[in-house]
Amino acid sequence: MAIINLRKMGINQSGTIVAVKVGGELGRRIREMGLIPGMEITVKQRAPLNDPVALRIMGGTLTLRNNEADYIEVEISP
């Protein structure tokens, strides 16, 4: 399966997080939101200029800015 950057995922596309490639305060904050390797996510919608992006994770909705999504790699589900 393909591994892509979360920013490049399309609406209603699903996948599993394989890596969060940032450390420090931003990395800690991303992980605290539940975006850790092994979690299933689905892109639900995007704002008019594609920023931010709304994700479905653990039964809830989470929004991320593209500069945060750039650090997350996702394995796309078929």
mmCIF file of N, CA, C and O in Angstrom:
data_model
loop_
_atom_site.group_PDB
_atom_site.id
_atom_site.type_symbol
_atom_site.label_atom_id
_atom_site.label_comp_id
_atom_site.label_asym_id
_atom_site.label_seq_id
_atom_site.Cartn_x
_atom_site.Cartn_y
_atom_site.Cartn_z
ATOM 1 N N MET A 1 0.830 -1.186 0.000
ATOM 2 C CA MET A 1 0.000 0.000 0.000
ATOM 3 C C MET A 1 0.871 1.245 0.000
ATOM 4 O O MET A 1 2.005 1.226 0.447
ATOM 5 N N ALA A 2 0.289 2.342 -0.461
ATOM 6 C CA ALA A 2 1.031 3.592 -0.591
ATOM 7 C C ALA A 2 1.089 4.349 0.733
ATOM 8 O O ALA A 2 0.118 4.389 1.479
ATOM 9 N N ILE A 3 2.230 4.950 0.999
ATOM 10 C CA ILE A 3 2.393 5.820 2.153
ATOM 11 C C ILE A 3 2.532 7.245 1.624
ATOM 12 O O ILE A 3 3.403 7.531 0.810
ATOM 13 N N ILE A 4 1.614 8.124 2.077
ATOM 14 C CA ILE A 4 1.639 9.506 1.627
ATOM 15 C C ILE A 4 1.545 10.449 2.817
ATOM 16 O O ILE A 4 1.225 10.035 3.941
ATOM 17 N N ASN A 5 1.775 11.704 2.549
ATOM 18 C CA ASN A 5 1.650 12.756 3.538
ATOM 19 C C ASN A 5 0.163 13.018 3.770
ATOM 20 O O ASN A 5 -0.619 13.028 2.823
ATOM 21 N N LEU A 6 -0.241 13.252 5.003
ATOM 22 C CA LEU A 6 -1.643 13.492 5.323
ATOM 23 C C LEU A 6 -2.201 14.673 4.522
ATOM 24 O O LEU A 6 -3.357 14.662 4.116
ATOM 25 N N ARG A 7 -1.390 15.669 4.257
ATOM 26 C CA ARG A 7 -1.840 16.842 3.500
ATOM 27 C C ARG A 7 -2.333 16.467 2.099
ATOM 28 O O ARG A 7 -3.207 17.121 1.546
ATOM 29 N N LYS A 8 -1.823 15.385 1.527
ATOM 30 C CA LYS A 8 -2.159 14.987 0.163
ATOM 31 C C LYS A 8 -3.374 14.070 0.073
ATOM 32 O O LYS A 8 -3.784 13.700 -1.022
ATOM 33 N N MET A 9 -3.951 13.698 1.207
ATOM 34 C CA MET A 9 -5.117 12.816 1.198
ATOM 35 C C MET A 9 -6.348 13.561 0.686
ATOM 36 O O MET A 9 -6.511 14.748 0.923
ATOM 37 N N GLY A 10 -7.206 12.831 -0.013
ATOM 38 C CA GLY A 10 -8.435 13.409 -0.530
ATOM 39 C C GLY A 10 -9.582 13.270 0.455
ATOM 40 O O GLY A 10 -9.500 12.510 1.426
ATOM 41 N N ILE A 11 -10.657 13.971 0.181
ATOM 42 C CA ILE A 11 -11.849 13.891 1.031
ATOM 43 C C ILE A 11 -12.419 12.478 0.982
ATOM 44 O O ILE A 11 -12.469 11.855 -0.068
ATOM 45 N N ASN A 12 -12.802 11.956 2.137
ATOM 46 C CA ASN A 12 -13.323 10.603 2.354
ATOM 47 C C ASN A 12 -12.274 9.513 2.144
ATOM 48 O O ASN A 12 -12.609 8.340 2.078
ATOM 49 N N GLN A 13 -11.019 9.874 2.056
ATOM 50 C CA GLN A 13 -9.943 8.891 1.955
ATOM 51 C C GLN A 13 -9.527 8.488 3.368
ATOM 52 O O GLN A 13 -9.439 9.326 4.257
ATOM 53 N N SER A 14 -9.288 7.194 3.569
ATOM 54 C CA SER A 14 -8.932 6.678 4.885
ATOM 55 C C SER A 14 -7.548 6.061 4.862
ATOM 56 O O SER A 14 -7.043 5.670 3.810
ATOM 57 N N GLY A 15 -6.970 5.944 6.049
ATOM 58 C CA GLY A 15 -5.670 5.317 6.159
ATOM 59 C C GLY A 15 -5.256 5.166 7.614
ATOM 60 O O GLY A 15 -5.996 5.530 8.530
ATOM 61 N N THR A 16 -4.072 4.606 7.796
ATOM 62 C CA THR A 16 -3.504 4.379 9.121
ATOM 63 C C THR A 16 -2.233 5.200 9.257
ATOM 64 O O THR A 16 -1.368 5.160 8.379
ATOM 65 N N ILE A 17 -2.118 5.923 10.343
ATOM 66 C CA ILE A 17 -0.916 6.718 10.587
ATOM 67 C C ILE A 17 0.258 5.774 10.781
ATOM 68 O O ILE A 17 0.182 4.825 11.563
ATOM 69 N N VAL A 18 1.356 6.024 10.055
ATOM 70 C CA VAL A 18 2.550 5.198 10.202
ATOM 71 C C VAL A 18 3.681 5.942 10.888
ATOM 72 O O VAL A 18 4.557 5.309 11.487
ATOM 73 N N ALA A 19 3.690 7.284 10.824
ATOM 74 C CA ALA A 19 4.767 8.047 11.467
ATOM 75 C C ALA A 19 4.351 9.496 11.677
ATOM 76 O O ALA A 19 3.605 10.057 10.883
ATOM 77 N N VAL A 20 4.857 10.057 12.774
ATOM 78 C CA VAL A 20 4.754 11.495 13.033
ATOM 79 C C VAL A 20 6.188 11.984 13.072
ATOM 80 O O VAL A 20 6.931 11.680 13.993
ATOM 81 N N LYS A 21 6.586 12.715 12.038
ATOM 82 C CA LYS A 21 7.990 13.067 11.847
ATOM 83 C C LYS A 21 8.323 14.474 12.314
ATOM 84 O O LYS A 21 8.825 15.296 11.561
ATOM 85 N N VAL A 22 8.013 14.748 13.571
ATOM 86 C CA VAL A 22 8.375 16.031 14.183
ATOM 87 C C VAL A 22 8.538 15.800 15.682
ATOM 88 O O VAL A 22 7.851 14.977 16.267
ATOM 89 N N GLY A 23 9.462 16.505 16.256
ATOM 90 C CA GLY A 23 9.692 16.405 17.691
ATOM 91 C C GLY A 23 9.299 17.700 18.378
ATOM 92 O O GLY A 23 8.579 18.520 17.828
ATOM 93 N N GLY A 24 9.798 17.877 19.561
ATOM 94 C CA GLY A 24 9.575 19.111 20.300
ATOM 95 C C GLY A 24 8.125 19.328 20.682
ATOM 96 O O GLY A 24 7.330 18.395 20.754
ATOM 97 N N GLU A 25 7.792 20.587 20.902
ATOM 98 C CA GLU A 25 6.453 20.963 21.349
ATOM 99 C C GLU A 25 5.373 20.599 20.333
ATOM 100 O O GLU A 25 4.318 20.090 20.691
ATOM 101 N N LEU A 26 5.622 20.828 19.055
ATOM 102 C CA LEU A 26 4.632 20.505 18.024
ATOM 103 C C LEU A 26 4.387 19.001 17.961
ATOM 104 O O LEU A 26 3.244 18.551 17.899
ATOM 105 N N GLY A 27 5.449 18.203 18.009
ATOM 106 C CA GLY A 27 5.297 16.753 17.998
ATOM 107 C C GLY A 27 4.515 16.251 19.192
ATOM 108 O O GLY A 27 3.649 15.376 19.069
ATOM 109 N N ARG A 28 4.795 16.822 20.361
ATOM 110 C CA ARG A 28 4.070 16.430 21.578
ATOM 111 C C ARG A 28 2.588 16.776 21.448
ATOM 112 O O ARG A 28 1.717 15.964 21.761
ATOM 113 N N ARG A 29 2.299 17.956 20.933
ATOM 114 C CA ARG A 29 0.911 18.390 20.790
ATOM 115 C C ARG A 29 0.145 17.512 19.801
ATOM 116 O O ARG A 29 -1.002 17.129 20.051
ATOM 117 N N ILE A 30 0.776 17.169 18.690
ATOM 118 C CA ILE A 30 0.144 16.291 17.700
ATOM 119 C C ILE A 30 -0.158 14.926 18.315
ATOM 120 O O ILE A 30 -1.254 14.385 18.145
ATOM 121 N N ARG A 31 0.787 14.371 19.043
ATOM 122 C CA ARG A 31 0.578 13.060 19.676
ATOM 123 C C ARG A 31 -0.493 13.121 20.759
ATOM 124 O O ARG A 31 -1.274 12.178 20.928
ATOM 125 N N GLU A 32 -0.557 14.221 21.504
ATOM 126 C CA GLU A 32 -1.583 14.360 22.541
ATOM 127 C C GLU A 32 -2.992 14.417 21.961
ATOM 128 O O GLU A 32 -3.959 14.086 22.635
ATOM 129 N N MET A 33 -3.112 14.845 20.711
ATOM 130 C CA MET A 33 -4.420 14.873 20.046
ATOM 131 C C MET A 33 -4.845 13.475 19.600
ATOM 132 O O MET A 33 -5.938 13.306 19.063
ATOM 133 N N GLY A 34 -3.987 12.470 19.778
ATOM 134 C CA GLY A 34 -4.328 11.100 19.399
ATOM 135 C C GLY A 34 -3.775 10.689 18.049
ATOM 136 O O GLY A 34 -4.066 9.595 17.577
ATOM 137 N N LEU A 35 -3.003 11.554 17.430
ATOM 138 C CA LEU A 35 -2.431 11.239 16.116
ATOM 139 C C LEU A 35 -1.103 10.511 16.315
ATOM 140 O O LEU A 35 -0.030 11.110 16.260
ATOM 141 N N ILE A 36 -1.219 9.221 16.564
ATOM 142 C CA ILE A 36 -0.054 8.377 16.817
ATOM 143 C C ILE A 36 -0.055 7.209 15.833
ATOM 144 O O ILE A 36 -1.105 6.852 15.296
ATOM 145 N N PRO A 37 1.111 6.623 15.573
ATOM 146 C CA PRO A 37 1.160 5.471 14.657
ATOM 147 C C PRO A 37 0.176 4.377 15.071
ATOM 148 O O PRO A 37 0.013 4.073 16.249
ATOM 149 N N GLY A 38 -0.515 3.840 14.060
ATOM 150 C CA GLY A 38 -1.491 2.782 14.280
ATOM 151 C C GLY A 38 -2.927 3.266 14.313
ATOM 152 O O GLY A 38 -3.858 2.463 14.204
ATOM 153 N N MET A 39 -3.151 4.575 14.434
ATOM 154 C CA MET A 39 -4.514 5.107 14.493
ATOM 155 C C MET A 39 -5.108 5.219 13.092
ATOM 156 O O MET A 39 -4.449 5.661 12.165
ATOM 157 N N GLU A 40 -6.371 4.838 12.974
ATOM 158 C CA GLU A 40 -7.110 4.958 11.715
ATOM 159 C C GLU A 40 -7.694 6.369 11.622
ATOM 160 O O GLU A 40 -8.275 6.861 12.595
ATOM 161 N N ILE A 41 -7.543 6.997 10.454
ATOM 162 C CA ILE A 41 -8.112 8.322 10.242
ATOM 163 C C ILE A 41 -8.830 8.364 8.895
ATOM 164 O O ILE A 41 -8.528 7.595 7.992
ATOM 165 N N THR A 42 -9.773 9.292 8.781
ATOM 166 C CA THR A 42 -10.471 9.558 7.525
ATOM 167 C C THR A 42 -10.555 11.067 7.361
ATOM 168 O O THR A 42 -10.926 11.776 8.298
ATOM 169 N N VAL A 43 -10.211 11.553 6.178
ATOM 170 C CA VAL A 43 -10.353 12.981 5.885
ATOM 171 C C VAL A 43 -11.825 13.222 5.571
ATOM 172 O O VAL A 43 -12.372 12.632 4.645
ATOM 173 N N LYS A 44 -12.477 14.081 6.355
ATOM 174 C CA LYS A 44 -13.905 14.340 6.170
ATOM 175 C C LYS A 44 -14.177 15.557 5.302
ATOM 176 O O LYS A 44 -15.078 15.531 4.485
ATOM 177 N N GLN A 45 -13.431 16.621 5.476
ATOM 178 C CA GLN A 45 -13.626 17.795 4.636
ATOM 179 C C GLN A 45 -12.455 18.748 4.777
ATOM 180 O O GLN A 45 -11.612 18.582 5.638
ATOM 181 N N ARG A 46 -12.428 19.722 3.880
ATOM 182 C CA ARG A 46 -11.387 20.743 3.886
ATOM 183 C C ARG A 46 -12.045 22.109 3.770
ATOM 184 O O ARG A 46 -13.101 22.241 3.161
ATOM 185 N N ALA A 47 -11.397 23.094 4.339
ATOM 186 C CA ALA A 47 -11.872 24.468 4.213
ATOM 187 C C ALA A 47 -11.700 24.925 2.762
ATOM 188 O O ALA A 47 -10.990 24.278 1.986
ATOM 189 N N PRO A 48 -12.324 26.027 2.369
ATOM 190 C CA PRO A 48 -12.253 26.476 0.970
ATOM 191 C C PRO A 48 -10.840 26.594 0.390
ATOM 192 O O PRO A 48 -10.635 26.300 -0.774
ATOM 193 N N LEU A 49 -9.866 26.991 1.161
ATOM 194 C CA LEU A 49 -8.493 27.083 0.659
ATOM 195 C C LEU A 49 -7.653 25.871 1.072
ATOM 196 O O LEU A 49 -6.428 25.933 1.111
ATOM 197 N N ASN A 50 -8.328 24.758 1.411
ATOM 198 C CA ASN A 50 -7.708 23.485 1.814
ATOM 199 C C ASN A 50 -6.983 23.548 3.154
ATOM 200 O O ASN A 50 -6.201 22.668 3.466
ATOM 201 N N ASP A 51 -7.238 24.572 3.941
ATOM 202 C CA ASP A 51 -6.584 24.683 5.249
ATOM 203 C C ASP A 51 -7.551 25.345 6.214
ATOM 204 O O ASP A 51 -7.971 26.473 5.976
ATOM 205 N N PRO A 52 -7.984 24.689 7.271
ATOM 206 C CA PRO A 52 -7.525 23.412 7.795
ATOM 207 C C PRO A 52 -8.267 22.225 7.178
ATOM 208 O O PRO A 52 -9.161 22.392 6.369
ATOM 209 N N VAL A 53 -7.878 21.033 7.647
ATOM 210 C CA VAL A 53 -8.493 19.792 7.207
ATOM 211 C C VAL A 53 -9.187 19.164 8.421
ATOM 212 O O VAL A 53 -8.659 19.205 9.531
ATOM 213 N N ALA A 54 -10.397 18.625 8.204
ATOM 214 C CA ALA A 54 -11.156 17.964 9.277
ATOM 215 C C ALA A 54 -10.958 16.457 9.148
ATOM 216 O O ALA A 54 -11.176 15.883 8.084
ATOM 217 N N LEU A 55 -10.550 15.830 10.238
ATOM 218 C CA LEU A 55 -10.288 14.383 10.278
ATOM 219 C C LEU A 55 -11.277 13.694 11.191
ATOM 220 O O LEU A 55 -11.680 14.251 12.207
ATOM 221 N N ARG A 56 -11.610 12.467 10.855
ATOM 222 C CA ARG A 56 -12.407 11.607 11.735
ATOM 223 C C ARG A 56 -11.430 10.636 12.381
ATOM 224 O O ARG A 56 -10.716 9.910 11.684
ATOM 225 N N ILE A 57 -11.358 10.657 13.711
ATOM 226 C CA ILE A 57 -10.455 9.774 14.445
ATOM 227 C C ILE A 57 -11.101 9.400 15.773
ATOM 228 O O ILE A 57 -11.650 10.262 16.460
ATOM 229 N N MET A 58 -11.077 8.148 16.103
ATOM 230 C CA MET A 58 -11.631 7.624 17.356
ATOM 231 C C MET A 58 -13.069 8.088 17.598
ATOM 232 O O MET A 58 -13.449 8.424 18.704
ATOM 233 N N GLY A 59 -13.870 8.170 16.533
ATOM 234 C CA GLY A 59 -15.264 8.546 16.675
ATOM 235 C C GLY A 59 -15.511 10.034 16.823
ATOM 236 O O GLY A 59 -16.646 10.463 16.990
ATOM 237 N N GLY A 60 -14.467 10.836 16.760
ATOM 238 C CA GLY A 60 -14.610 12.287 16.886
ATOM 239 C C GLY A 60 -14.032 13.000 15.674
ATOM 240 O O GLY A 60 -13.465 12.383 14.781
ATOM 241 N N THR A 61 -14.196 14.311 15.666
ATOM 242 C CA THR A 61 -13.660 15.116 14.583
ATOM 243 C C THR A 61 -12.549 16.004 15.120
ATOM 244 O O THR A 61 -12.680 16.602 16.188
ATOM 245 N N LEU A 62 -11.484 16.090 14.364
ATOM 246 C CA LEU A 62 -10.309 16.868 14.742
ATOM 247 C C LEU A 62 -9.889 17.694 13.539
ATOM 248 O O LEU A 62 -9.922 17.203 12.409
ATOM 249 N N THR A 63 -9.533 18.946 13.745
ATOM 250 C CA THR A 63 -9.049 19.757 12.633
ATOM 251 C C THR A 63 -7.563 20.036 12.810
ATOM 252 O O THR A 63 -7.080 20.225 13.921
ATOM 253 N N LEU A 64 -6.859 20.028 11.694
ATOM 254 C CA LEU A 64 -5.420 20.283 11.672
ATOM 255 C C LEU A 64 -5.096 21.301 10.596
ATOM 256 O O LEU A 64 -5.686 21.281 9.526
ATOM 257 N N ARG A 65 -4.141 22.129 10.860
ATOM 258 C CA ARG A 65 -3.593 23.014 9.840
ATOM 259 C C ARG A 65 -2.674 22.193 8.936
ATOM 260 O O ARG A 65 -2.116 21.175 9.353
ATOM 261 N N ASN A 66 -2.496 22.646 7.711
ATOM 262 C CA ASN A 66 -1.633 21.923 6.780
ATOM 263 C C ASN A 66 -0.187 21.876 7.269
ATOM 264 O O ASN A 66 0.508 20.888 7.041
ATOM 265 N N ASN A 67 0.276 22.916 7.960
ATOM 266 C CA ASN A 67 1.651 22.870 8.456
ATOM 267 C C ASN A 67 1.830 21.804 9.531
ATOM 268 O O ASN A 67 2.928 21.308 9.738
ATOM 269 N N GLU A 68 0.760 21.393 10.199
ATOM 270 C CA GLU A 68 0.822 20.271 11.149
ATOM 271 C C GLU A 68 0.681 18.941 10.402
ATOM 272 O O GLU A 68 1.369 17.971 10.717
ATOM 273 N N ALA A 69 -0.208 18.903 9.412
ATOM 274 C CA ALA A 69 -0.444 17.682 8.639
ATOM 275 C C ALA A 69 0.792 17.268 7.839
ATOM 276 O O ALA A 69 0.973 16.093 7.530
ATOM 277 N N ASP A 70 1.656 18.220 7.517
ATOM 278 C CA ASP A 70 2.873 17.925 6.747
ATOM 279 C C ASP A 70 3.776 16.906 7.436
ATOM 280 O O ASP A 70 4.547 16.224 6.781
ATOM 281 N N TYR A 71 3.703 16.807 8.748
ATOM 282 C CA TYR A 71 4.597 15.921 9.496
ATOM 283 C C TYR A 71 4.043 14.522 9.704
ATOM 284 O O TYR A 71 4.692 13.684 10.327
ATOM 285 N N ILE A 72 2.828 14.256 9.211
ATOM 286 C CA ILE A 72 2.172 12.965 9.468
ATOM 287 C C ILE A 72 2.132 12.142 8.188
ATOM 288 O O ILE A 72 1.627 12.586 7.170
ATOM 289 N N GLU A 73 2.672 10.914 8.266
ATOM 290 C CA GLU A 73 2.646 9.994 7.122
ATOM 291 C C GLU A 73 1.577 8.944 7.358
ATOM 292 O O GLU A 73 1.442 8.420 8.461
ATOM 293 N N VAL A 74 0.826 8.646 6.283
ATOM 294 C CA VAL A 74 -0.329 7.761 6.383
ATOM 295 C C VAL A 74 -0.236 6.678 5.311
ATOM 296 O O VAL A 74 0.089 6.949 4.168
ATOM 297 N N GLU A 75 -0.539 5.428 5.720
ATOM 298 C CA GLU A 75 -0.662 4.329 4.772
ATOM 299 C C GLU A 75 -2.125 4.272 4.338
ATOM 300 O O GLU A 75 -3.017 4.104 5.168
ATOM 301 N N ILE A 76 -2.352 4.450 3.043
ATOM 302 C CA ILE A 76 -3.711 4.548 2.510
ATOM 303 C C ILE A 76 -4.384 3.181 2.488
ATOM 304 O O ILE A 76 -3.795 2.191 2.063
ATOM 305 N N SER A 77 -5.674 3.160 2.920
ATOM 306 C CA SER A 77 -6.479 1.936 2.869
ATOM 307 C C SER A 77 -6.994 1.742 1.443
ATOM 308 O O SER A 77 -7.279 2.720 0.751
ATOM 309 N N PRO A 78 -7.136 0.494 1.018
ATOM 310 C CA PRO A 78 -7.655 0.233 -0.338
ATOM 311 C C PRO A 78 -9.123 0.603 -0.485
ATOM 312 O O PRO A 78 -9.848 0.713 0.417
#
